[in-house]
Amino acid sequence: MATNKDAFRDYLQLEKKYSSHTVTAYCNDITSFESFNTIHFDQENIEQVNYSQIRTWIVSLVDNDISNASVNRKIASLKAFYKFLLKTKQLGVSPLLKHKALKTPKILQIPFSEKELEDALSHVQNPVGFEEIRNKLIVDLFYTTGMRRTELIHLKAANVNLSNGTVKVLGKRNKERLLPVLPIIINQFSVYLKERSSLLTIADCDYFFLTKKGLKLNDSFVYRLINSYFSAVSEKVKKSPHILRHTFATHLLNNGADLNSVKELLGHSSLASTQIYTHSSLAELKKVYEDSHPRNQK
């Protein structure tokens, strides 16, 4: 089993080019099922399980108040493992062949309004010092490029091109894409870099965004930063970097950008992923339609 797991890990990293975080999550899910199977069925080899055993695991997860979305994610990990065993001809049929995902409620991601963006950024019109300058730049960069949190954290200093106004980010499955940057952001880059060069120590010099101690940022730091920026101006429950990415896409669509262009900017592999952002733009179109159509003026 260890050999198969190791081979599966290598497959995810080298062939599928998944992030280390995703690879770890997949392997942890498989280990969790392996442990469950050993305890409840006295069977260590999960390559030979049947669907009834997997179903028992699913029921156990649900009984322990694991959300349907989390259960589906764990099953997706298991399904990927069995698909790998099929591909390497170690398995004839996947035990999950006829499995149907658990139903999950559709969660509507509500973007920030343009006013909320303006209000949040107006608190620091003229940032002073390294941290204020960096923080405002991070918020502005999220909103003007739509990049993911991990893409911002891992942005390399060498991939910020001030002369042609672009940044190169490394997205999911190690896919690189070039993002255009507005002139106002280029100006902020210059100011930030000047402050960055004055840090007493820089341990992670390859990375563009650093803490005041010269270290690379982490997920929780960036989340807390965005949350604090918008807590004072928005009553929305969720205030995260992903909502800013969602806001970027929605505002572009509301202002006439075509779906395929937004898809390329976001780094989506298909239009289906981008279409989740169209609900707000459709609401805006409906408003324009109702305000403009002659039959609605009476």
XYZ file of C-alpha atoms in Angstrom:
298
model
C 0.000 0.000 0.000
C 2.822 2.378 0.849
C 4.327 1.785 -2.590
C 1.074 2.637 -4.327
C 0.595 5.746 -2.202
C 4.110 6.917 -2.938
C 3.606 6.298 -6.647
C 0.273 8.124 -6.495
C 1.905 11.087 -4.753
C 4.574 11.244 -7.461
C 1.868 11.023 -10.131
C -0.035 13.970 -8.661
C 3.107 16.076 -8.262
C 4.972 15.275 -11.459
C 2.326 14.354 -14.009
C -0.783 16.190 -12.820
C 1.346 19.045 -11.424
C -0.905 19.593 -8.423
C 0.230 21.943 -5.666
C 1.911 20.464 -2.601
C -1.138 21.474 -0.530
C -3.499 19.544 -2.835
C -1.225 16.501 -2.959
C -1.035 16.406 0.843
C -4.831 16.702 1.142
C -5.386 13.829 -1.320
C -2.909 11.552 0.444
C -4.301 12.393 3.891
C -7.790 11.435 2.711
C -6.513 8.095 1.430
C -4.663 7.424 4.692
C -7.828 8.278 6.623
C -9.857 5.729 4.658
C -7.084 3.175 4.996
C -7.156 3.549 8.795
C -10.958 3.306 8.876
C -10.884 0.186 6.733
C -8.271 -1.453 8.946
C -10.237 -0.754 12.136
C -13.722 -1.656 10.882
C -12.997 -4.379 8.349
C -9.577 -5.640 9.468
C -8.344 -5.048 5.917
C -5.243 -2.980 5.237
C -5.287 -3.289 1.466
C -7.801 -0.714 0.182
C -7.142 -1.711 -3.437
C -9.494 -4.664 -2.823
C -12.400 -2.940 -1.064
C -15.972 -2.927 -2.329
C -18.376 -0.011 -2.497
C -20.234 -1.209 0.606
C -17.104 -0.569 2.670
C -16.675 2.893 1.177
C -20.343 3.594 1.825
C -19.840 2.671 5.496
C -17.005 5.209 5.655
C -19.228 7.870 4.094
C -21.975 7.211 6.641
C -19.418 7.425 9.445
C -18.166 10.781 8.176
C -21.688 12.194 7.936
C -22.530 10.873 11.423
C -19.493 12.781 12.712
C -20.922 16.035 11.326
C -18.523 16.234 8.384
C -20.209 18.432 5.766
C -21.364 16.920 2.485
C -18.890 19.151 0.651
C -16.001 17.817 2.743
C -17.175 14.238 2.278
C -17.336 14.786 -1.483
C -13.781 16.112 -1.418
C -12.562 13.026 0.436
C -14.324 10.745 -2.012
C -12.814 12.708 -4.901
C -9.375 11.919 -3.447
C -10.257 8.248 -3.221
C -11.683 8.271 -6.737
C -8.449 9.825 -8.055
C -6.454 7.084 -6.329
C -8.522 4.314 -7.907
C -8.327 6.043 -11.277
C -4.545 5.992 -10.904
C -4.648 2.248 -10.119
C -6.772 1.710 -13.235
C -4.312 3.704 -15.323
C -1.378 1.660 -14.017
C -3.368 -1.545 -14.620
C -3.378 -2.558 -10.956
C -7.160 -2.499 -10.842
C -9.802 -3.728 -13.267
C -12.837 -1.769 -12.039
C -13.084 1.142 -9.615
C -15.260 0.445 -6.552
C -16.519 4.016 -6.952
C -17.715 3.489 -10.517
C -21.390 4.075 -9.725
C -20.967 6.453 -6.790
C -22.965 9.677 -6.865
C -21.740 12.712 -4.960
C -23.724 13.879 -1.943
C -25.948 16.870 -2.524
C -24.547 20.173 -1.345
C -26.305 23.529 -1.020
C -25.274 26.085 -3.585
C -23.464 28.877 -1.775
C -23.827 32.228 -3.463
C -20.578 34.151 -3.343
C -21.550 37.801 -2.984
C -18.930 40.178 -4.363
C -18.073 43.543 -2.871
C -19.770 46.507 -4.472
C -17.741 49.215 -6.161
C -18.647 51.530 -3.267
C -17.355 49.013 -0.720
C -14.074 48.851 -2.630
C -13.792 52.627 -2.696
C -14.636 52.915 1.007
C -12.138 50.238 2.019
C -9.296 51.820 0.064
C -10.172 55.369 1.089
C -9.077 54.594 4.659
C -5.485 54.577 3.448
C -5.346 57.137 0.655
C -1.741 58.024 1.414
C -0.126 54.998 3.069
C 3.021 55.639 5.048
C 5.713 53.108 5.880
C 6.457 49.627 4.579
C 3.455 47.789 6.020
C 0.756 50.301 5.026
C 2.194 50.591 1.512
C 2.425 46.816 1.138
C -1.071 46.194 2.503
C -2.776 48.682 0.206
C -0.863 47.292 -2.765
C -2.007 43.759 -1.920
C -5.674 44.804 -1.821
C -5.326 46.780 -5.051
C -3.503 43.939 -6.794
C -6.166 41.391 -5.851
C -8.900 43.672 -7.154
C -7.163 44.725 -10.370
C -5.787 41.344 -11.452
C -8.073 38.722 -9.903
C -5.097 36.583 -8.904
C -5.476 33.832 -6.343
C -4.162 34.143 -2.794
C -1.490 31.490 -3.359
C -0.451 33.214 -6.597
C 0.089 36.475 -4.744
C 1.995 34.826 -1.903
C 4.316 33.001 -4.317
C 4.757 35.943 -6.707
C 8.471 36.201 -7.455
C 10.196 39.579 -7.535
C 11.767 38.610 -10.869
C 8.292 38.124 -12.372
C 7.155 41.703 -11.747
C 7.958 43.676 -14.890
C 7.635 47.412 -14.302
C 8.680 48.367 -17.829
C 5.905 46.526 -19.661
C 3.351 46.563 -16.834
C 2.871 42.829 -16.305
C 3.230 40.194 -13.614
C 3.771 36.492 -14.228
C 1.979 34.213 -11.777
C 2.112 30.477 -11.227
C -1.428 29.118 -11.094
C -2.981 25.732 -10.501
C -1.097 22.722 -11.882
C 1.953 24.949 -12.273
C 0.444 26.819 -15.215
C 2.025 30.220 -15.749
C 0.057 33.175 -17.036
C 0.898 36.801 -17.706
C -1.383 39.431 -16.174
C -1.567 43.074 -17.261
C -1.250 45.633 -14.468
C -2.788 49.097 -14.420
C -0.435 52.140 -14.396
C -1.628 53.106 -10.906
C -0.445 49.714 -9.652
C 2.916 50.091 -11.395
C 3.410 53.323 -9.451
C 2.581 51.512 -6.214
C 5.049 48.764 -7.146
C 7.833 51.338 -7.381
C 6.997 52.876 -4.020
C 6.743 49.447 -2.378
C 10.050 48.249 -3.827
C 11.789 51.315 -2.434
C 10.422 50.540 1.046
C 11.184 46.842 0.625
C 14.840 47.580 -0.133
C 15.110 49.387 3.215
C 14.216 46.311 5.302
C 16.966 45.401 7.753
C 16.989 41.728 6.746
C 15.505 39.895 3.761
C 15.565 36.120 4.132
C 13.150 35.262 1.315
C 14.531 37.661 -1.270
C 13.048 35.786 -4.254
C 9.492 36.648 -3.210
C 7.945 39.996 -4.045
C 5.724 40.425 -0.980
C 7.427 40.119 2.396
C 6.730 40.646 6.070
C 8.595 43.421 7.870
C 11.054 40.705 8.969
C 11.844 39.919 5.347
C 9.937 36.629 5.220
C 7.457 35.319 2.651
C 3.799 35.905 3.516
C 1.504 33.036 4.540
C -2.152 32.210 3.893
C -3.517 33.306 7.267
C -1.687 36.646 7.155
C -3.184 37.528 3.767
C -6.658 36.390 4.830
C -6.551 38.501 8.000
C -5.346 41.493 6.013
C -8.249 41.387 3.558
C -10.751 40.686 6.320
C -9.573 43.663 8.368
C -9.691 45.986 5.361
C -13.321 45.193 4.593
C -14.765 44.582 8.065
C -15.333 48.297 8.588
C -17.099 48.884 5.262
C -18.998 45.657 4.535
C -21.553 43.569 6.415
C -20.986 40.558 4.183
C -20.299 37.379 6.131
C -17.339 36.368 4.009
C -14.540 38.860 3.456
C -11.620 37.007 1.909
C -9.088 37.150 -0.936
C -11.349 34.833 -2.927
C -14.227 37.311 -2.622
C -11.923 39.977 -4.063
C -11.148 37.632 -6.972
C -14.886 37.095 -7.359
C -15.400 40.872 -7.236
C -12.769 41.431 -9.935
C -14.553 39.029 -12.299
C -18.037 40.322 -11.548
C -17.125 43.996 -11.998
C -15.402 43.257 -15.320
C -18.474 41.414 -16.583
C -20.783 44.158 -15.320
C -18.786 46.688 -17.301
C -18.844 44.828 -20.601
C -15.908 42.402 -20.543
C -16.546 39.185 -22.457
C -16.584 35.899 -20.593
C -13.652 34.361 -22.460
C -11.354 37.286 -21.614
C -12.271 37.015 -17.934
C -11.610 33.271 -18.146
C -8.064 33.921 -19.406
C -7.377 36.542 -16.742
C -8.566 34.223 -13.968
C -6.560 31.294 -15.308
C -9.545 28.971 -15.603
C -9.203 25.879 -17.765
C -12.812 26.058 -18.980
C -15.624 28.572 -19.318
C -17.746 26.492 -16.946
C -15.549 27.630 -14.038
C -15.913 31.270 -15.059
C -19.681 31.141 -15.477
C -20.203 31.026 -11.714
C -19.301 34.723 -11.717
C -22.047 35.692 -14.155
C -24.961 35.822 -11.691
C -24.134 39.376 -10.626
C -23.549 40.571 -14.169
C -26.902 39.069 -15.162
C -28.548 40.992 -12.337
C -26.942 44.166 -13.649
C -28.104 43.377 -17.200
C -31.631 42.787 -15.926
C -31.612 46.190 -14.236
C -30.372 47.906 -17.418
C -32.951 45.989 -19.437
C -35.828 46.965 -17.162
C -34.694 50.591 -17.008
C -34.216 50.871 -20.754
C -36.858 48.830 -22.539
C -39.709 51.017 -23.898
C -42.365 48.551 -22.801
C -41.244 49.016 -19.203
C -41.426 52.811 -19.283
C -45.191 52.974 -19.077
